[in-house]
């Protein structure tokens, strides 16, 4: 077996790189087109994961191929090739390499800029090349799409050239690149690809199980429908009311897709708070969140989140946290107990939080509150139908509430 090239022939290594990359790239062009065309679903996300892994594999093979080309003699063009043919072939090969690198690099940058998951067949996380940047994401998505047309056109030209030499000129151009046992190469590639796809799915399932096992869920009992929720009336007292200072407050969350966490938040929310650390029994908070104001740094993902399978904002525009019971557990540490309603489901939850109250220069009492709790999205019907599959989107969602509020009325504290 001749591994290295000679001045007249390609060795087995160059042939392997050529055909492995060719088959993978053609497969990726087809997979990329198909996966972007189908509807949003866990299957689509799975295909994206597989596409990214194989795309990264092509990048590695392309790098190795360039190194191999560099340390090896390049077989000379056949004597029978005309001058224009040599020139055209030369530029075609340069463009093939340009697109071969442009495709995975733009893909990698696109995924990095969107902070989307990128695991190499589930074996390890591929590091992001940049921070989150939606305009870079959009730019790289266009580059990726346009390069895919360029690559397909250049492959077609390359293929046409090979066919011309083989069928019309009947020379050795194609024959000297053919592997000695093409069927063996095909079988090995198919076997390796199937193994990698299986490993990808196996690792995804393992990660999902680990995610679920690690989660700490602060909640109680079974879900109750919202119309059955009894709103507890507190003893009315002179409890101060607080006005939320919106620009210094936020409601955010962390969810996990394909083992990678992403953060989101809500731009619009409001609430009525009556709170007195000395009169917890009469304290109460009613926070309402406009779910359509969700922002996660990806406008595309935001659109999916408001769709019927998730928040379904058309039917359920608002989510509500109604806290009717407060407990002090330590200095500045409290727990708010109440009901969290999302869509048509209301569940009892406990929100542990820290609270400090200070007086600002104008003499106003300013409260700073920070708390977080984990919910299980399926309890609230978040992710209906095939989205119930927890290996794609983890069940646990961490919710963080950070509120700065000014006391507006009631007894001084
Ligand atoms: C040689 C390697 C690659 C080829 C031939 C390829 C090909 C394609 C094609 C044809 C599309 C469909 C384009 C469209 O119509 O929008 C696509 C989409 C995509 N590719 Fe690749 N790709 C490669 C590598 C990668 C890599 C390494 C990544 C990420 C790490 C990646 C991520 C993506 C993503 C996220 C999309 C979907 C874009 C969207 O949603 O519009 N690709 N790819």
Coordinates of C-alpha atoms and ligand atoms in Angstrom, one line a residue:
X1 CA 0.0 0.0 0.0
X2 CA 1.5 3.3 -1.2
X3 CA 0.6 5.9 1.5
X4 CA 2.6 8.9 0.1
X5 CA 2.1 10.6 -3.2
X6 CA 4.7 10.3 -6.0
X7 CA 5.3 12.7 -8.8
X8 CA 2.9 10.9 -11.0
X9 CA 0.4 9.2 -8.7
X10 CA -1.7 9.9 -5.6
X11 CA -1.0 7.8 -2.5
X12 CA -3.7 6.0 -0.4
X13 CA -3.7 8.8 2.2
X14 CA -4.4 11.6 -0.3
X15 CA -7.1 9.4 -1.9
X16 CA -8.7 8.8 1.5
X17 CA -8.8 12.5 2.3
X18 CA -10.2 13.3 -1.1
X19 CA -13.0 10.8 -1.0
X20 CA -13.8 11.1 2.7
X21 CA -14.1 14.9 2.5
X22 CA -16.0 14.7 -0.9
X23 CA -18.6 12.3 0.5
X24 CA -18.9 14.2 3.8
X25 CA -19.3 17.5 2.1
X26 CA -21.9 16.3 -0.3
X27 CA -23.8 14.8 2.7
X28 CA -23.5 18.0 4.6
X29 CA -24.8 20.1 1.7
X30 CA -27.8 17.8 1.6
X31 CA -28.3 17.6 5.4
X32 CA -27.8 21.4 5.8
X33 CA -30.5 22.1 3.2
X34 CA -32.9 19.6 4.6
X35 CA -32.5 20.5 8.2
X36 CA -33.1 24.3 7.6
X37 CA -36.1 23.4 5.5
X38 CA -38.0 21.2 8.0
X39 CA -40.2 22.6 10.8
X40 CA -38.8 23.4 14.2
X41 CA -38.8 20.2 16.3
X42 CA -36.4 18.2 18.6
X43 CA -35.5 16.1 15.5
X44 CA -34.5 19.3 13.7
X45 CA -32.2 20.3 16.6
X46 CA -30.8 16.8 16.6
X47 CA -30.0 17.1 12.9
X48 CA -28.3 20.5 13.6
X49 CA -26.1 18.8 16.2
X50 CA -25.1 16.1 13.8
X51 CA -24.5 18.6 11.0
X52 CA -22.2 20.7 13.3
X53 CA -20.3 17.6 14.4
X54 CA -19.7 16.3 10.9
X55 CA -18.9 19.9 9.7
X56 CA -16.3 20.1 12.4
X57 CA -15.0 16.7 11.3
X58 CA -14.6 18.0 7.8
X59 CA -12.7 21.0 9.1
X60 CA -10.3 18.7 10.9
X61 CA -9.9 16.5 7.8
X62 CA -9.4 19.5 5.6
X63 CA -6.7 20.8 7.9
X64 CA -4.9 17.4 7.9
X65 CA -5.4 17.3 4.1
X66 CA -3.6 20.6 3.7
X67 CA -0.7 19.5 5.9
X68 CA -0.5 16.2 4.0
X69 CA -0.5 18.0 0.7
X70 CA 2.3 20.3 2.0
X71 CA 4.6 17.5 3.1
X72 CA 4.1 15.4 0.0
X73 CA 5.0 15.8 -3.6
X74 CA 2.0 16.9 -5.7
X75 CA 1.5 14.6 -8.7
X76 CA 2.0 16.6 -11.8
X77 CA -0.8 17.3 -14.3
X78 CA -1.0 14.8 -17.1
X79 CA 0.9 15.7 -20.3
X80 CA -2.3 15.5 -22.3
X81 CA -3.9 18.3 -20.3
X82 CA -4.2 21.6 -22.3
X83 CA -2.9 24.8 -20.8
X84 CA -6.4 26.3 -20.2
X85 CA -7.5 23.0 -18.6
X86 CA -4.5 23.2 -16.2
X87 CA -5.4 26.8 -15.3
X88 CA -9.1 26.1 -14.8
X89 CA -8.3 23.1 -12.7
X90 CA -5.8 25.1 -10.6
X91 CA -8.3 27.9 -9.8
X92 CA -11.1 25.4 -9.2
X93 CA -8.9 23.6 -6.7
X94 CA -8.1 26.9 -4.9
X95 CA -11.8 27.8 -4.7
X96 CA -12.6 24.3 -3.4
X97 CA -10.2 24.9 -0.6
X98 CA -11.5 28.4 0.1
X99 CA -15.1 27.1 0.5
X100 CA -13.9 24.0 2.3
X101 CA -12.6 26.3 5.1
X102 CA -15.2 29.0 4.7
X103 CA -18.1 26.6 5.4
X104 CA -17.0 25.2 8.7
X105 CA -15.5 28.5 9.9
X106 CA -18.6 30.4 9.2
X107 CA -20.7 27.6 10.8
X108 CA -18.5 27.7 13.9
X109 CA -18.7 31.5 14.1
X110 CA -22.4 31.4 13.6
X111 CA -23.0 28.9 16.4
X112 CA -20.6 30.8 18.7
X113 CA -22.2 34.2 18.0
X114 CA -25.6 32.7 18.8
X115 CA -24.2 30.9 21.9
X116 CA -26.0 27.7 20.6
X117 CA -24.8 24.3 21.7
X118 CA -21.8 22.8 19.8
X119 CA -20.6 19.4 21.0
X120 CA -18.4 17.2 18.9
X121 CA -20.5 14.1 18.7
X122 CA -21.3 14.6 22.3
X123 CA -17.7 13.9 23.3
X124 CA -16.7 17.4 24.2
X125 CA -17.9 21.0 23.9
X126 CA -16.3 22.9 21.1
X127 CA -15.2 26.3 22.5
X128 CA -17.0 29.4 21.2
X129 CA -15.0 31.7 19.0
X130 CA -16.8 34.8 20.1
X131 CA -19.2 36.1 22.6
X132 CA -22.9 36.4 21.9
X133 CA -23.4 38.8 19.0
X134 CA -26.6 38.7 17.0
X135 CA -25.4 40.8 14.0
X136 CA -22.4 38.5 13.6
X137 CA -24.7 35.5 13.8
X138 CA -26.8 36.9 11.0
X139 CA -23.8 37.8 8.9
X140 CA -22.2 34.3 9.3
X141 CA -25.5 32.7 8.5
X142 CA -25.6 34.5 5.2
X143 CA -21.9 33.7 4.6
X144 CA -22.6 30.0 5.3
X145 CA -25.6 29.9 3.0
X146 CA -23.9 31.8 0.1
X147 CA -20.7 29.7 0.5
X148 CA -22.8 26.6 0.3
X149 CA -24.1 27.7 -3.1
X150 CA -20.5 28.6 -4.2
X151 CA -19.2 25.2 -2.9
X152 CA -22.0 23.3 -4.7
X153 CA -21.2 25.2 -8.0
X154 CA -17.5 24.6 -7.7
X155 CA -18.1 20.9 -6.9
X156 CA -20.2 20.7 -10.0
X157 CA -17.4 22.2 -12.1
X158 CA -14.9 19.9 -10.5
X159 CA -17.1 16.9 -11.3
X160 CA -17.7 18.1 -14.8
X161 CA -13.9 18.4 -15.4
X162 CA -13.3 14.9 -14.0
X163 CA -16.1 13.5 -16.3
X164 CA -14.7 15.3 -19.4
X165 CA -11.3 13.7 -18.8
X166 CA -12.7 10.3 -18.1
X167 CA -15.4 10.1 -20.8
X168 CA -14.3 12.4 -23.6
X169 CA -10.5 12.5 -23.3
X170 CA -10.4 8.9 -21.8
X171 CA -7.2 9.8 -19.9
X172 CA -6.1 8.8 -16.4
X173 CA -7.1 12.0 -14.5
X174 CA -10.0 10.3 -12.6
X175 CA -8.5 6.8 -12.5
X176 CA -5.3 7.9 -10.7
X177 CA -7.5 9.5 -7.9
X178 CA -9.7 6.4 -7.6
X179 CA -9.1 4.3 -4.4
X180 CA -7.9 0.8 -5.1
X181 CA -10.9 -0.6 -3.3
X182 CA -13.7 2.0 -3.5
X183 CA -16.3 -0.3 -1.9
X184 CA -14.0 -0.8 1.1
X185 CA -13.6 2.9 1.5
X186 CA -17.3 3.4 1.3
X187 CA -18.0 0.7 3.8
X188 CA -15.5 2.0 6.3
X189 CA -16.9 5.6 5.9
X190 CA -20.5 4.4 6.4
X191 CA -19.4 2.4 9.4
X192 CA -17.6 5.3 11.0
X193 CA -20.4 7.8 10.3
X194 CA -23.0 5.4 11.7
X195 CA -20.8 4.9 14.8
X196 CA -20.5 8.7 15.3
X197 CA -24.2 9.3 14.9
X198 CA -24.9 6.6 17.5
X199 CA -22.3 8.0 19.8
X200 CA -23.8 11.5 19.4
X201 CA -27.3 10.2 20.4
X202 CA -25.9 8.1 23.2
X203 CA -24.0 11.0 24.7
X204 CA -26.9 13.4 24.4
X205 CA -29.1 10.9 26.3
X206 CA -26.4 10.5 29.0
X207 CA -26.1 14.3 29.4
X208 CA -29.8 14.7 29.7
X209 CA -30.0 12.1 32.5
X210 CA -27.1 13.8 34.3
X211 CA -28.9 17.2 34.0
X212 CA -32.0 15.9 35.5
X213 CA -30.2 14.1 38.4
X214 CA -28.4 17.3 39.3
X215 CA -31.3 19.6 39.4
X216 CA -32.7 20.9 42.7
X217 CA -36.3 21.7 42.4
X218 CA -38.0 24.0 44.9
X219 CA -41.7 23.2 44.7
X220 CA -44.5 21.4 46.4
X221 CA -47.0 18.7 45.5
X222 CA -49.0 18.3 42.3
X223 CA -50.1 21.0 39.9
X224 CA -53.5 22.5 40.3
X225 CA -55.4 24.3 37.6
X226 CA -55.6 28.0 38.0
X227 CA -59.3 28.2 38.4
X228 CA -59.0 26.1 41.5
X229 CA -56.5 28.3 43.2
X230 CA -57.8 29.9 46.3
X231 CA -56.3 33.3 46.7
X232 CA -55.6 33.6 50.4
X233 CA -56.8 36.9 51.8
X234 CA -54.3 38.3 54.2
X235 CA -55.1 40.2 57.3
X236 CA -55.2 43.8 56.2
X237 CA -52.8 46.0 58.0
X238 CA -50.8 49.1 57.4
X239 CA -48.3 47.4 55.2
X240 CA -46.2 49.7 53.0
X241 CA -46.6 49.4 49.3
X242 CA -43.6 49.3 47.0
X243 CA -43.2 50.6 43.5
X244 CA -40.9 48.5 41.3
X245 CA -38.1 50.5 39.8
X246 CA -38.2 48.8 36.4
X247 CA -34.8 49.9 35.0
X248 CA -33.1 48.3 38.0
X249 CA -35.2 45.1 38.2
X250 CA -35.3 42.0 36.0
X251 CA -36.9 38.6 35.7
X252 CA -34.6 36.2 33.9
X253 CA -34.2 32.5 33.4
X254 CA -31.7 29.8 32.4
X255 CA -32.8 26.9 30.3
X256 CA -30.8 24.0 28.8
X257 CA -30.9 22.9 25.2
X258 CA -28.9 20.0 24.1
X259 CA -26.8 20.2 27.3
X260 CA -26.0 23.9 26.8
X261 CA -27.5 26.6 29.0
X262 CA -28.9 29.8 27.6
X263 CA -30.1 32.9 29.4
X264 CA -33.2 34.8 28.7
X265 CA -35.3 37.5 30.4
X266 CA -38.5 39.4 30.1
X267 CA -38.5 43.1 29.2
X268 CA -42.0 43.8 30.5
X269 CA -43.3 42.9 33.9
X270 CA -45.0 44.7 36.7
X271 CA -46.2 44.0 40.2
X272 CA -48.0 45.2 43.3
X273 CA -46.0 44.6 46.4
X274 CA -47.0 45.2 50.0
X275 CA -44.3 44.1 52.2
X276 CA -43.2 44.8 55.8
X277 CA -40.5 42.6 57.4
X278 CA -42.2 43.3 60.7
X279 CA -45.6 42.2 59.5
X280 CA -45.0 39.2 57.2
X281 CA -48.5 37.9 57.8
X282 CA -50.0 40.9 56.0
X283 CA -47.3 41.0 53.3
X284 CA -48.2 40.1 49.7
X285 CA -46.7 40.3 46.2
X286 CA -48.4 40.0 42.9
X287 CA -45.9 40.0 39.9
X288 CA -47.2 39.8 36.4
X289 CA -44.9 39.0 33.4
X290 CA -45.7 39.8 29.8
X291 CA -44.4 36.5 28.2
X292 CA -44.3 37.9 24.7
X293 CA -41.5 40.3 25.9
X294 CA -39.1 37.4 26.2
X295 CA -35.6 38.1 24.9
X296 CA -32.8 35.5 24.8
X297 CA -30.3 37.1 22.5
X298 CA -31.6 35.2 19.5
X299 CA -34.7 36.7 17.8
X300 CA -35.4 33.3 16.1
X301 CA -35.4 31.5 19.5
X302 CA -37.6 34.2 21.0
X303 CA -40.1 33.5 18.2
X304 CA -40.2 29.8 18.9
X305 CA -40.7 30.5 22.6
X306 CA -43.9 32.4 22.2
X307 CA -45.3 29.8 19.8
X308 CA -48.2 27.5 20.9
X309 CA -46.0 24.6 22.0
X310 CA -44.2 26.8 24.5
X311 CA -45.6 30.0 26.1
X312 CA -48.5 30.2 23.7
X313 CA -48.7 33.9 24.3
X314 CA -51.7 34.3 22.0
X315 CA -53.9 32.4 24.4
X316 CA -51.9 33.1 27.6
X317 CA -50.1 36.4 27.3
X318 CA -49.3 36.8 31.0
X319 CA -47.7 34.7 33.7
X320 CA -48.3 35.5 37.4
X321 CA -46.5 34.9 40.6
X322 CA -48.8 35.6 43.6
X323 CA -47.0 35.3 46.9
X324 CA -49.3 35.2 49.8
X325 CA -47.1 33.9 52.6
X326 CA -43.7 35.1 53.7
X327 CA -41.3 33.4 56.1
X328 CA -38.1 34.8 57.6
X329 CA -35.4 32.2 57.7
X330 CA -32.3 34.3 58.6
X331 CA -31.1 37.9 58.7
X332 CA -32.2 39.4 55.4
X333 CA -33.2 36.0 54.2
X334 CA -36.8 35.2 53.4
X335 CA -39.0 32.7 51.5
X336 CA -42.0 33.8 49.5
X337 CA -44.6 31.1 49.2
X338 CA -47.3 31.4 46.6
X339 CA -48.5 30.2 43.2
X340 CA -46.8 30.5 39.9
X341 CA -49.1 30.5 37.0
X342 CA -47.8 29.9 33.5
X343 CA -50.3 29.2 30.7
X344 CA -53.3 27.5 32.3
X345 CA -51.4 25.8 35.1
X346 CA -50.8 27.2 38.5
X347 CA -48.4 25.5 40.9
X348 CA -47.4 26.2 44.5
X349 CA -43.8 27.4 44.6
X350 CA -41.4 28.7 47.2
X351 CA -39.0 31.5 46.2
X352 CA -36.1 32.0 48.7
X353 CA -34.8 35.5 48.5
X354 CA -32.5 38.0 50.2
X355 CA -33.7 41.5 51.0
X356 CA -32.1 44.6 52.1
X357 CA -33.8 48.0 52.7
X358 CA -31.9 51.2 52.6
X359 CA -32.8 54.9 52.6
X360 CA -31.6 56.9 49.6
X361 CA -30.6 60.6 49.6
X362 CA -34.1 61.8 49.0
X363 CA -35.2 59.9 52.2
X364 CA -37.1 57.1 50.3
X365 CA -36.9 53.5 51.5
X366 CA -35.4 51.4 48.7
X367 CA -35.7 47.6 48.8
X368 CA -33.3 45.3 47.0
X369 CA -34.5 41.8 46.5
X370 CA -32.9 38.9 44.8
X371 CA -34.2 35.3 44.6
X372 CA -34.2 32.3 42.4
X373 CA -36.1 29.0 42.1
X374 CA -36.1 26.1 39.7
X375 CA -39.2 24.9 38.1
X376 CA -39.9 21.9 35.9
X377 CA -41.1 23.2 32.6
X378 CA -43.3 20.1 31.8
X379 CA -45.4 20.8 34.9
X380 CA -46.6 24.0 33.1
X381 CA -47.0 22.4 29.7
X382 CA -44.0 24.3 28.4
X383 CA -42.8 22.2 25.4
X384 CA -45.9 20.4 24.2
X385 CA -46.0 17.3 21.9
X386 CA -42.6 16.1 20.8
X387 CA -40.9 18.8 22.9
X388 CA -41.7 16.7 25.9
X389 CA -38.5 14.9 25.1
X390 CA -36.2 15.9 27.9
X391 CA -33.0 14.9 26.1
X392 CA -33.4 17.9 23.8
X393 CA -34.6 20.5 26.3
X394 CA -34.0 19.8 30.0
X395 CA -36.9 19.9 32.3
X396 CA -35.4 22.2 34.9
X397 CA -35.5 26.0 34.3
X398 CA -33.9 28.3 36.7
X399 CA -35.8 31.5 37.3
X400 CA -34.1 34.6 38.8
X401 CA -35.9 37.6 40.2
X402 CA -34.1 40.8 41.0
X403 CA -36.3 43.6 42.1
X404 CA -35.4 47.1 43.3
X405 CA -38.5 48.9 44.7
X406 CA -39.3 52.3 46.3
X407 CA -41.7 52.5 49.2
X408 CA -44.6 54.6 48.2
X409 CA -47.1 54.6 51.0
X410 CA -47.9 53.0 54.3
X411 CA -46.3 53.0 57.7
X412 CA -42.5 53.5 57.9
X413 CA -40.4 50.5 58.5
Ligands
LIG1 C1 -17.9 21.6 5.0 C2 -18.7 21.8 6.0 C3 -20.1 22.2 5.9 C4 -21.0 22.2 4.9 C5 -20.8 21.7 3.5 C6 -22.2 22.8 5.4 C7 -23.4 23.0 4.6 C8 -24.5 23.6 5.0 C9 -25.7 23.9 4.2 C10 -25.8 23.6 2.7 C11 -26.6 24.6 5.0 C12 -27.9 25.1 4.6 C13 -27.8 26.6 4.2 C14 -29.1 27.3 4.1 O1 -29.7 27.0 3.1 O2 -29.4 28.1 4.9 C15 -26.0 24.7 6.3 C16 -26.7 25.2 7.4 C17 -26.1 25.3 8.7 N1 -24.9 24.9 9.1 FE1 -23.5 24.1 7.9 N2 -22.1 23.2 6.7 C18 -20.8 22.8 7.1 C19 -20.2 23.0 8.3 C20 -20.9 23.5 9.4 C21 -20.3 23.7 10.7 C22 -18.9 23.3 11.1 C23 -21.2 24.2 11.5 C24 -21.2 24.6 13.0 C25 -20.3 24.3 13.8 C26 -22.4 24.4 10.7 C27 -23.6 25.0 11.2 C28 -24.7 25.2 10.4 C29 -25.9 25.8 10.9 C30 -26.2 26.2 12.3 C31 -26.8 25.9 9.8 C32 -28.2 26.4 9.9 C33 -28.3 27.8 9.5 C34 -29.7 28.3 9.6 O3 -30.5 27.9 10.5 O4 -30.1 29.1 8.7 N3 -22.2 24.0 9.4 N4 -24.8 24.1 6.3

